[in-house]
mmCIF file of C-alpha atoms in Angstrom:
data_model
loop_
_atom_site.group_PDB
_atom_site.id
_atom_site.type_symbol
_atom_site.label_atom_id
_atom_site.label_comp_id
_atom_site.label_asym_id
_atom_site.label_seq_id
_atom_site.Cartn_x
_atom_site.Cartn_y
_atom_site.Cartn_z
ATOM 1 C CA MET A 252 0.000 0.000 0.000
ATOM 2 C CA SER A 253 2.840 2.372 0.727
ATOM 3 C CA LYS A 254 4.500 3.872 -2.322
ATOM 4 C CA PRO A 255 7.325 6.356 -2.881
ATOM 5 C CA GLU A 256 4.801 9.191 -3.145
ATOM 6 C CA GLN A 257 2.732 8.026 -0.149
ATOM 7 C CA PRO A 258 4.689 6.376 2.686
ATOM 8 C CA LYS A 259 3.190 4.309 5.479
ATOM 9 C CA GLN A 260 2.850 7.282 7.856
ATOM 10 C CA LEU A 261 0.413 9.012 5.479
ATOM 11 C CA LEU A 262 -1.839 6.063 4.671
ATOM 12 C CA PRO A 263 -5.371 6.486 6.098
ATOM 13 C CA LEU A 264 -5.297 3.009 7.628
ATOM 14 C CA MET A 265 -6.557 3.842 11.123
ATOM 15 C CA HIS A 266 -10.296 4.393 10.597
ATOM 16 C CA GLY A 267 -9.555 7.022 7.958
ATOM 17 C CA ARG A 268 -6.738 8.689 9.889
ATOM 18 C CA SER A 269 -3.031 8.379 9.193
ATOM 19 C CA LEU A 270 -0.382 7.437 11.742
ATOM 20 C CA LEU A 271 1.046 10.960 11.377
ATOM 21 C CA GLU A 272 -2.273 12.555 12.307
ATOM 22 C CA ILE A 273 -2.614 10.253 15.318
ATOM 23 C CA ALA A 274 0.941 11.076 16.443
ATOM 24 C CA ALA A 275 0.221 14.807 16.218
ATOM 25 C CA ALA A 276 -3.046 14.471 18.139
ATOM 26 C CA ARG A 277 -1.172 12.828 21.037
ATOM 27 C CA LEU A 278 0.592 16.154 21.669
ATOM 28 C CA GLY A 279 -2.602 17.980 22.622
ATOM 29 C CA GLY A 280 -1.984 19.966 25.803
ATOM 30 C CA ILE A 281 1.803 19.484 25.673
ATOM 31 C CA VAL A 282 3.043 21.220 22.525
ATOM 32 C CA GLU A 283 0.993 23.930 20.825
ATOM 33 C CA ASP A 284 0.255 23.584 17.115
ATOM 34 C CA GLN A 285 2.595 26.417 16.106
ATOM 35 C CA HIS A 286 5.501 24.712 17.907
ATOM 36 C CA ARG A 287 5.163 21.379 16.113
ATOM 37 C CA PHE A 288 7.598 20.596 13.325
ATOM 38 C CA ILE A 289 7.669 17.686 10.902
ATOM 39 C CA CYS A 290 11.014 16.523 9.546
ATOM 40 C CA THR A 291 10.295 14.501 6.430
ATOM 41 C CA GLY A 292 11.184 13.984 2.809
ATOM 42 C CA GLU A 293 10.704 17.210 0.870
ATOM 43 C CA ARG A 294 8.620 15.340 -1.692
ATOM 44 C CA TYR A 295 5.934 14.695 0.954
ATOM 45 C CA ARG A 296 5.405 18.371 1.738
ATOM 46 C CA ALA A 297 2.243 18.779 -0.344
ATOM 47 C CA ALA A 298 0.706 15.524 0.912
ATOM 48 C CA ILE A 299 1.349 16.508 4.534
ATOM 49 C CA ARG A 300 -0.122 19.989 4.042
ATOM 50 C CA GLU A 301 -3.228 18.371 2.551
ATOM 51 C CA ARG A 302 -3.670 15.951 5.471
ATOM 52 C CA MET A 303 -2.618 18.451 8.153
ATOM 53 C CA PRO A 304 -3.689 21.961 7.076
ATOM 54 C CA ASP A 305 -2.908 23.403 10.543
ATOM 55 C CA ILE A 306 0.809 22.790 9.954
ATOM 56 C CA GLY A 307 2.403 25.812 8.293
ATOM 57 C CA ASP A 308 4.806 25.477 5.413
ATOM 58 C CA ASP A 309 7.658 26.759 7.601
ATOM 59 C CA GLN A 310 6.942 23.971 10.107
ATOM 60 C CA ILE A 311 7.959 21.287 7.615
ATOM 61 C CA LEU A 312 11.690 20.558 7.576
ATOM 62 C CA GLY A 313 12.126 18.932 4.191
ATOM 63 C CA GLU A 314 15.017 16.553 3.572
ATOM 64 C CA PRO A 315 16.182 16.320 -0.054
ATOM 65 C CA GLU A 316 16.779 12.616 0.642
ATOM 66 C CA GLY A 317 16.682 10.340 3.689
ATOM 67 C CA ARG A 318 19.995 10.097 5.562
ATOM 68 C CA ASP A 319 18.798 8.189 8.674
ATOM 69 C CA THR A 320 17.814 9.548 12.059
ATOM 70 C CA LEU A 321 21.009 11.293 13.202
ATOM 71 C CA ASN A 322 20.740 13.767 10.354
ATOM 72 C CA ALA A 323 16.987 14.280 10.821
ATOM 73 C CA VAL A 324 17.580 15.079 14.510
ATOM 74 C CA ALA A 325 20.634 17.264 13.868
ATOM 75 C CA TYR A 326 18.874 19.164 11.059
ATOM 76 C CA THR A 327 15.940 19.861 13.377
ATOM 77 C CA ALA A 328 18.220 20.864 16.258
ATOM 78 C CA ALA A 329 20.253 23.216 14.076
ATOM 79 C CA VAL A 330 17.175 25.033 12.762
ATOM 80 C CA LEU A 331 15.481 25.282 16.180
ATOM 81 C CA HIS A 332 18.687 26.428 17.882
ATOM 82 C CA ARG A 333 19.039 29.226 15.364
ATOM 83 C CA GLN A 334 15.472 30.360 16.105
ATOM 84 C CA ASP A 335 15.821 30.021 19.894
ATOM 85 C CA PRO A 336 19.137 29.249 21.678
ATOM 86 C CA ASP A 337 17.140 27.803 24.602
ATOM 87 C CA ALA A 338 14.931 25.526 22.482
ATOM 88 C CA VAL A 339 14.071 22.154 23.993
ATOM 89 C CA PHE A 340 12.400 19.702 21.648
ATOM 90 C CA ALA A 341 10.938 16.210 21.641
ATOM 91 C CA VAL A 342 11.669 13.724 18.859
ATOM 92 C CA LEU A 343 8.551 11.623 18.344
ATOM 93 C CA THR A 344 8.224 9.148 15.511
ATOM 94 C CA ALA A 345 5.140 9.115 13.301
ATOM 95 C CA ASP A 346 4.592 5.351 12.939
ATOM 96 C CA HIS A 347 3.787 4.307 16.507
ATOM 97 C CA LEU A 348 0.499 3.639 18.251
ATOM 98 C CA ILE A 349 0.631 4.478 21.966
ATOM 99 C CA THR A 350 -2.024 3.983 24.644
ATOM 100 C CA PRO A 351 -3.081 5.236 27.109
ATOM 101 C CA GLU A 352 -2.382 8.747 25.857
ATOM 102 C CA ASP A 353 -2.583 10.375 29.301
ATOM 103 C CA GLU A 354 0.375 8.268 30.488
ATOM 104 C CA PHE A 355 2.297 9.233 27.350
ATOM 105 C CA GLN A 356 1.574 12.916 27.954
ATOM 106 C CA ARG A 357 2.594 12.771 31.631
ATOM 107 C CA LYS A 358 5.931 11.177 30.795
ATOM 108 C CA VAL A 359 6.670 13.547 27.897
ATOM 109 C CA ALA A 360 5.945 16.490 30.228
ATOM 110 C CA LEU A 361 8.357 14.960 32.762
ATOM 111 C CA GLY A 362 10.966 14.667 30.000
ATOM 112 C CA PHE A 363 10.641 18.365 29.207
ATOM 113 C CA ASP A 364 10.996 19.191 32.925
ATOM 114 C CA LEU A 365 14.209 17.151 33.118
ATOM 115 C CA VAL A 366 15.881 18.901 30.184
ATOM 116 C CA GLU A 367 14.664 22.359 31.169
ATOM 117 C CA ASP A 368 16.146 21.708 34.629
ATOM 118 C CA ASP A 369 19.496 20.691 33.112
ATOM 119 C CA PRO A 370 20.150 21.277 29.383
ATOM 120 C CA HIS A 371 22.957 18.703 29.425
ATOM 121 C CA ARG A 372 20.452 15.920 29.981
ATOM 122 C CA ILE A 373 19.436 13.718 27.077
ATOM 123 C CA VAL A 374 16.093 12.033 27.743
ATOM 124 C CA THR A 375 14.905 8.800 26.201
ATOM 125 C CA PHE A 376 11.750 6.836 26.952
ATOM 126 C CA SER A 377 11.883 3.142 27.786
ATOM 127 C CA ILE A 378 8.985 0.762 27.257
ATOM 128 C CA THR A 379 8.605 -2.279 29.535
ATOM 129 C CA PRO A 380 9.363 -5.282 27.295
ATOM 130 C CA THR A 381 6.739 -8.009 27.023
ATOM 131 C CA PHE A 382 8.891 -10.508 25.096
ATOM 132 C CA ALA A 383 12.522 -10.973 24.018
ATOM 133 C CA ALA A 384 12.311 -8.848 20.879
ATOM 134 C CA THR A 385 15.340 -8.823 18.581
ATOM 135 C CA GLY A 386 13.985 -6.068 16.340
ATOM 136 C CA TYR A 387 14.075 -3.321 18.989
ATOM 137 C CA GLY A 388 16.913 -1.495 20.716
ATOM 138 C CA TYR A 389 17.251 -1.701 24.506
ATOM 139 C CA VAL A 390 18.174 0.741 27.277
ATOM 140 C CA GLU A 391 19.417 -0.352 30.712
ATOM 141 C CA LEU A 392 17.888 1.535 33.640
ATOM 142 C CA GLY A 393 20.145 2.781 36.454
ATOM 143 C CA ASP A 394 19.664 4.872 39.592
ATOM 144 C CA GLU A 395 16.557 6.990 40.086
ATOM 145 C CA ILE A 396 17.008 10.769 39.729
ATOM 146 C CA ASP A 397 16.058 12.755 42.832
ATOM 147 C CA GLY A 398 12.956 14.874 42.352
ATOM 148 C CA PHE A 399 12.105 13.367 38.969
ATOM 149 C CA ALA A 400 10.823 9.873 39.764
ATOM 150 C CA PRO A 401 10.508 7.477 38.026
ATOM 151 C CA ALA A 402 13.276 8.810 35.731
ATOM 152 C CA THR A 403 16.622 6.987 36.046
ATOM 153 C CA ASP A 404 20.139 7.222 34.734
ATOM 154 C CA ALA A 405 20.526 5.279 31.484
ATOM 155 C CA LYS A 406 23.449 2.897 31.924
ATOM 156 C CA GLN A 407 23.780 1.671 28.338
ATOM 157 C CA PHE A 408 22.092 1.369 24.962
ATOM 158 C CA ARG A 409 22.184 -1.721 22.781
ATOM 159 C CA GLU A 410 20.754 -1.898 19.287
ATOM 160 C CA LYS A 411 18.787 -4.978 18.144
ATOM 161 C CA PRO A 412 20.475 -7.831 20.078
ATOM 162 C CA ASP A 413 20.486 -11.511 19.104
ATOM 163 C CA ALA A 414 17.849 -13.795 20.609
ATOM 164 C CA ALA A 415 19.966 -15.022 23.546
ATOM 165 C CA THR A 416 20.999 -11.487 24.522
ATOM 166 C CA ALA A 417 17.428 -10.209 24.219
ATOM 167 C CA GLN A 418 16.265 -13.018 26.530
ATOM 168 C CA SER A 419 18.956 -12.110 29.075
ATOM 169 C CA TYR A 420 17.751 -8.489 29.005
ATOM 170 C CA LEU A 421 14.175 -9.613 29.577
ATOM 171 C CA ASP A 422 15.226 -11.895 32.448
ATOM 172 C CA ALA A 423 17.287 -9.139 34.106
ATOM 173 C CA GLY A 424 14.263 -6.883 34.507
ATOM 174 C CA THR A 425 16.414 -3.748 34.294
ATOM 175 C CA PHE A 426 16.147 -3.222 30.537
ATOM 176 C CA GLY A 427 13.435 -1.486 28.558
ATOM 177 C CA TRP A 428 12.786 -1.241 24.866
ATOM 178 C CA ASN A 429 14.249 1.938 23.409
ATOM 179 C CA SER A 430 11.173 3.700 22.080
ATOM 180 C CA GLY A 431 13.058 5.876 19.588
ATOM 181 C CA MET A 432 11.555 8.949 21.267
ATOM 182 C CA PHE A 433 13.840 11.556 22.847
ATOM 183 C CA ILE A 434 13.913 15.025 24.368
ATOM 184 C CA PHE A 435 16.939 17.243 23.742
ATOM 185 C CA HIS A 436 18.193 20.751 24.282
ATOM 186 C CA ALA A 437 18.897 21.887 20.713
ATOM 187 C CA GLY A 438 22.220 23.462 21.648
ATOM 188 C CA SER A 439 23.343 20.294 23.449
ATOM 189 C CA VAL A 440 22.526 18.241 20.361
ATOM 190 C CA MET A 441 24.771 20.470 18.285
ATOM 191 C CA GLU A 442 27.603 20.180 20.818
ATOM 192 C CA THR A 443 27.184 16.397 20.924
ATOM 193 C CA VAL A 444 27.240 16.161 17.126
ATOM 194 C CA LYS A 445 30.372 18.324 17.088
ATOM 195 C CA ARG A 446 31.989 15.950 19.567
ATOM 196 C CA PHE A 447 31.002 12.528 18.254
ATOM 197 C CA ARG A 448 30.326 13.254 14.567
ATOM 198 C CA PRO A 449 32.345 16.375 13.691
ATOM 199 C CA ASP A 450 31.987 15.735 9.945
ATOM 200 C CA HIS A 451 28.239 16.409 10.327
ATOM 201 C CA TYR A 452 28.599 19.588 12.360
ATOM 202 C CA GLU A 453 29.688 22.193 9.796
ATOM 203 C CA PRO A 454 27.159 21.062 7.153
ATOM 204 C CA MET A 455 24.363 21.425 9.726
ATOM 205 C CA LEU A 456 25.546 24.928 10.632
ATOM 206 C CA ALA A 457 25.511 25.859 6.948
ATOM 207 C CA ILE A 458 21.986 24.474 6.526
ATOM 208 C CA ALA A 459 20.721 26.336 9.603
ATOM 209 C CA SER A 460 22.352 29.587 8.469
ATOM 210 C CA ALA A 461 20.601 29.339 5.107
ATOM 211 C CA TRP A 462 17.222 28.446 6.649
ATOM 212 C CA GLY A 463 14.488 30.794 5.445
ATOM 213 C CA GLY A 464 16.720 32.424 2.837
ATOM 214 C CA ASN A 465 16.553 32.440 -0.932
ATOM 215 C CA HIS A 466 19.453 29.992 -1.273
ATOM 216 C CA PHE A 467 18.296 27.434 1.313
ATOM 217 C CA ARG A 468 17.299 24.788 -1.223
ATOM 218 C CA ASP A 469 20.660 25.091 -2.954
ATOM 219 C CA VAL A 470 22.563 24.781 0.344
ATOM 220 C CA ILE A 471 20.667 21.804 1.735
ATOM 221 C CA GLY A 472 20.670 20.162 -1.681
ATOM 222 C CA ALA A 473 24.453 20.396 -1.774
ATOM 223 C CA GLU A 474 25.217 19.497 1.857
ATOM 224 C CA TYR A 475 22.651 16.903 2.875
ATOM 225 C CA PRO A 476 23.372 14.091 0.388
ATOM 226 C CA LYS A 477 27.038 14.054 1.456
ATOM 227 C CA LEU A 478 26.204 13.190 5.081
ATOM 228 C CA GLU A 479 26.832 9.644 6.287
ATOM 229 C CA LYS A 480 23.694 7.585 6.874
ATOM 230 C CA ILE A 481 23.663 6.647 10.563
ATOM 231 C CA SER A 482 21.053 6.370 13.294
ATOM 232 C CA VAL A 483 20.919 8.699 16.289
ATOM 233 C CA ASP A 484 21.191 5.620 18.517
ATOM 234 C CA TYR A 485 24.562 4.559 17.098
ATOM 235 C CA ALA A 486 25.930 8.070 16.588
ATOM 236 C CA ILE A 487 24.874 9.780 19.833
ATOM 237 C CA MET A 488 22.997 7.623 22.326
ATOM 238 C CA GLU A 489 25.397 4.668 22.584
ATOM 239 C CA PRO A 490 28.572 6.759 23.072
ATOM 240 C CA ALA A 491 26.774 9.285 25.286
ATOM 241 C CA SER A 492 25.507 6.578 27.649
ATOM 242 C CA THR A 493 29.089 5.579 28.539
ATOM 243 C CA ASP A 494 30.475 9.139 28.724
ATOM 244 C CA ASP A 495 30.699 10.531 32.267
ATOM 245 C CA THR A 496 30.376 14.147 31.078
ATOM 246 C CA LEU A 497 26.895 13.587 29.609
ATOM 247 C CA LYS A 498 23.654 12.850 31.436
ATOM 248 C CA VAL A 499 21.538 10.332 29.580
ATOM 249 C CA VAL A 500 18.215 9.803 31.338
ATOM 250 C CA ALA A 501 15.584 7.112 30.806
ATOM 251 C CA VAL A 502 11.943 7.805 31.594
ATOM 252 C CA PRO A 503 9.951 4.557 31.919
ATOM 253 C CA MET A 504 6.649 4.808 30.084
ATOM 254 C CA ALA A 505 3.906 2.351 31.109
ATOM 255 C CA VAL A 506 2.095 2.236 27.795
ATOM 256 C CA GLN A 507 1.009 -0.175 25.135
ATOM 257 C CA TRP A 508 3.477 0.720 22.391
ATOM 258 C CA MET A 509 3.372 -0.631 18.894
ATOM 259 C CA ASP A 510 5.709 0.085 16.035
ATOM 260 C CA VAL A 511 3.367 -0.442 13.078
ATOM 261 C CA GLY A 512 6.071 -1.704 10.771
ATOM 262 C CA SER A 513 4.548 -4.851 9.305
ATOM 263 C CA TRP A 514 1.211 -6.363 8.347
ATOM 264 C CA PRO A 515 1.095 -8.592 11.477
ATOM 265 C CA SER A 516 1.637 -5.561 13.726
ATOM 266 C CA PHE A 517 -1.069 -3.664 11.829
ATOM 267 C CA GLY A 518 -3.363 -6.644 12.310
ATOM 268 C CA GLU A 519 -2.953 -6.294 16.075
ATOM 269 C CA THR A 520 -4.702 -2.910 15.877
ATOM 270 C CA LEU A 521 -7.898 -4.494 14.516
ATOM 271 C CA GLU A 522 -10.715 -6.403 16.174
ATOM 272 C CA HIS A 523 -10.568 -10.188 15.748
ATOM 273 C CA ASP A 524 -13.394 -12.676 15.515
ATOM 274 C CA ALA A 525 -13.560 -15.908 17.528
ATOM 275 C CA ASN A 526 -11.254 -17.635 15.021
ATOM 276 C CA GLY A 527 -8.595 -14.916 15.069
ATOM 277 C CA ASN A 528 -9.601 -13.364 11.726
ATOM 278 C CA ALA A 529 -9.357 -9.588 11.267
ATOM 279 C CA ALA A 530 -10.234 -7.263 8.410
ATOM 280 C CA THR A 531 -10.598 -3.673 7.259
ATOM 281 C CA SER A 532 -13.239 -4.497 4.653
ATOM 282 C CA ALA A 533 -16.079 -6.895 3.988
ATOM 283 C CA THR A 534 -15.101 -10.563 4.450
ATOM 284 C CA ARG A 535 -16.727 -13.980 4.397
ATOM 285 C CA HIS A 536 -14.920 -17.059 5.726
ATOM 286 C CA ILE A 537 -15.563 -20.787 5.773
ATOM 287 C CA ASP A 538 -13.270 -22.736 8.124
ATOM 288 C CA ALA A 539 -10.716 -19.914 8.235
ATOM 289 C CA LYS A 540 -8.404 -19.137 11.138
ATOM 290 C CA ASN A 541 -5.993 -16.275 11.775
ATOM 291 C CA VAL A 542 -6.534 -14.610 8.403
ATOM 292 C CA LEU A 543 -5.856 -10.869 8.039
ATOM 293 C CA CYS A 544 -7.705 -9.182 5.167
ATOM 294 C CA VAL A 545 -6.913 -5.594 4.181
ATOM 295 C CA SER A 546 -8.405 -3.637 1.285
ATOM 296 C CA ASP A 547 -8.245 -0.028 0.123
ATOM 297 C CA ASP A 548 -11.940 -0.378 -0.771
ATOM 298 C CA PRO A 549 -14.072 -1.107 2.332
ATOM 299 C CA LYS A 550 -16.896 -2.413 0.098
ATOM 300 C CA HIS A 551 -14.703 -4.958 -1.682
ATOM 301 C CA LEU A 552 -15.466 -8.484 -0.473
ATOM 302 C CA ILE A 553 -12.612 -10.856 0.360
ATOM 303 C CA ALA A 554 -13.729 -14.483 0.781
ATOM 304 C CA THR A 555 -11.732 -17.508 1.976
ATOM 305 C CA ILE A 556 -12.347 -21.232 2.335
ATOM 306 C CA GLY A 557 -10.190 -23.438 4.546
ATOM 307 C CA CYS A 558 -7.438 -20.845 4.909
ATOM 308 C CA GLU A 559 -5.225 -20.464 7.957
ATOM 309 C CA ASP A 560 -2.452 -18.069 9.020
ATOM 310 C CA LEU A 561 -2.649 -15.892 5.918
ATOM 311 C CA ILE A 562 -2.334 -12.196 5.094
ATOM 312 C CA ILE A 563 -4.362 -10.930 2.137
ATOM 313 C CA VAL A 564 -3.911 -7.327 1.024
ATOM 314 C CA ARG A 565 -5.929 -6.024 -1.899
ATOM 315 C CA THR A 566 -5.462 -2.648 -3.594
ATOM 316 C CA LYS A 567 -6.586 -1.280 -6.943
ATOM 317 C CA ASP A 568 -3.044 -1.848 -8.242
ATOM 318 C CA ALA A 569 -2.031 -5.204 -6.759
ATOM 319 C CA THR A 570 -2.998 -8.084 -4.488
ATOM 320 C CA LEU A 571 -0.728 -9.810 -1.963
ATOM 321 C CA VAL A 572 -1.287 -13.284 -0.501
ATOM 322 C CA CYS A 573 1.304 -14.139 2.138
ATOM 323 C CA ALA A 574 1.900 -16.752 4.808
ATOM 324 C CA ALA A 575 1.613 -14.840 8.093
ATOM 325 C CA ASP A 576 4.963 -16.078 9.412
ATOM 326 C CA ARG A 577 6.775 -14.787 6.301
ATOM 327 C CA ALA A 578 5.454 -11.217 6.368
ATOM 328 C CA GLU A 579 8.936 -9.719 6.729
ATOM 329 C CA GLU A 580 9.755 -11.028 3.229
ATOM 330 C CA VAL A 581 7.391 -8.410 1.801
ATOM 331 C CA LYS A 582 10.442 -6.124 1.834
ATOM 332 C CA GLN A 583 12.278 -8.542 -0.471
ATOM 333 C CA LEU A 584 9.253 -8.744 -2.734
ATOM 334 C CA ALA A 585 9.116 -4.959 -2.972
ATOM 335 C CA GLU A 586 12.792 -4.845 -3.908
#
């Protein structure tokens, strides 16, 4: 369903709403509309403005091409720091479903308090793991921070461990899933980039200096594609967590957190019948179990007989039939 011109975050899969719209709505009461920014591919600007008309054109930080999360965070930090040297900002991904929202909002507010109290703090949010996931990063929780319970020192970060290591983290009870959500002081981000990734620092300064000017597109078009692709976890969070001069803080978040990155995870957001079948459109089943049916036309009927553990996705352009336990291979099929 996702295509180069319409990525997953913009698909109206959630009862007519996109994941991006749901992510923005979660910020109600924490961050005012005029202080929300979207860092995204420049080619999605028009589609985002259409779906989210309250977002101004100057609130979209367009990337000429994707260069992973370090550069998205550093680009945002550089622009915000130029506008306000005291800017504190949250990095919140647009492809997660999080409930209950009041718990999310309380913990994000606590994260802002922590960084506003000490701009050298880097805040991440840890999710209590429910199984030994190998597809998520982990953060180890340390000592509680006085006056900011239940926030703790973050002892270490580890990206996507093997199965045995993930099980040991789960058994230890002191590790949480790294949610990919952070709160930073913009100036501290720039100093950290200068320290750990100095080759990214000067290009970001040049981009920020050109922001809002007539030559901005030329500058970012020249500088951005040259930046190394690397995640913020590898580039900043892992080295920062073992550096005594930096204060990496983990805020445990007691929420149901889902990274909607596959058809099985999307299926978990839907209601299931007594046989484990779920659908977004009209369906009829005979002797079917654990079948997920998705269609871009809610009136289109999908019917099965004797099927089990299948994913069926129908669009006006193509139809996918996939064994449920091989859903990750959709990426290979797309390639």
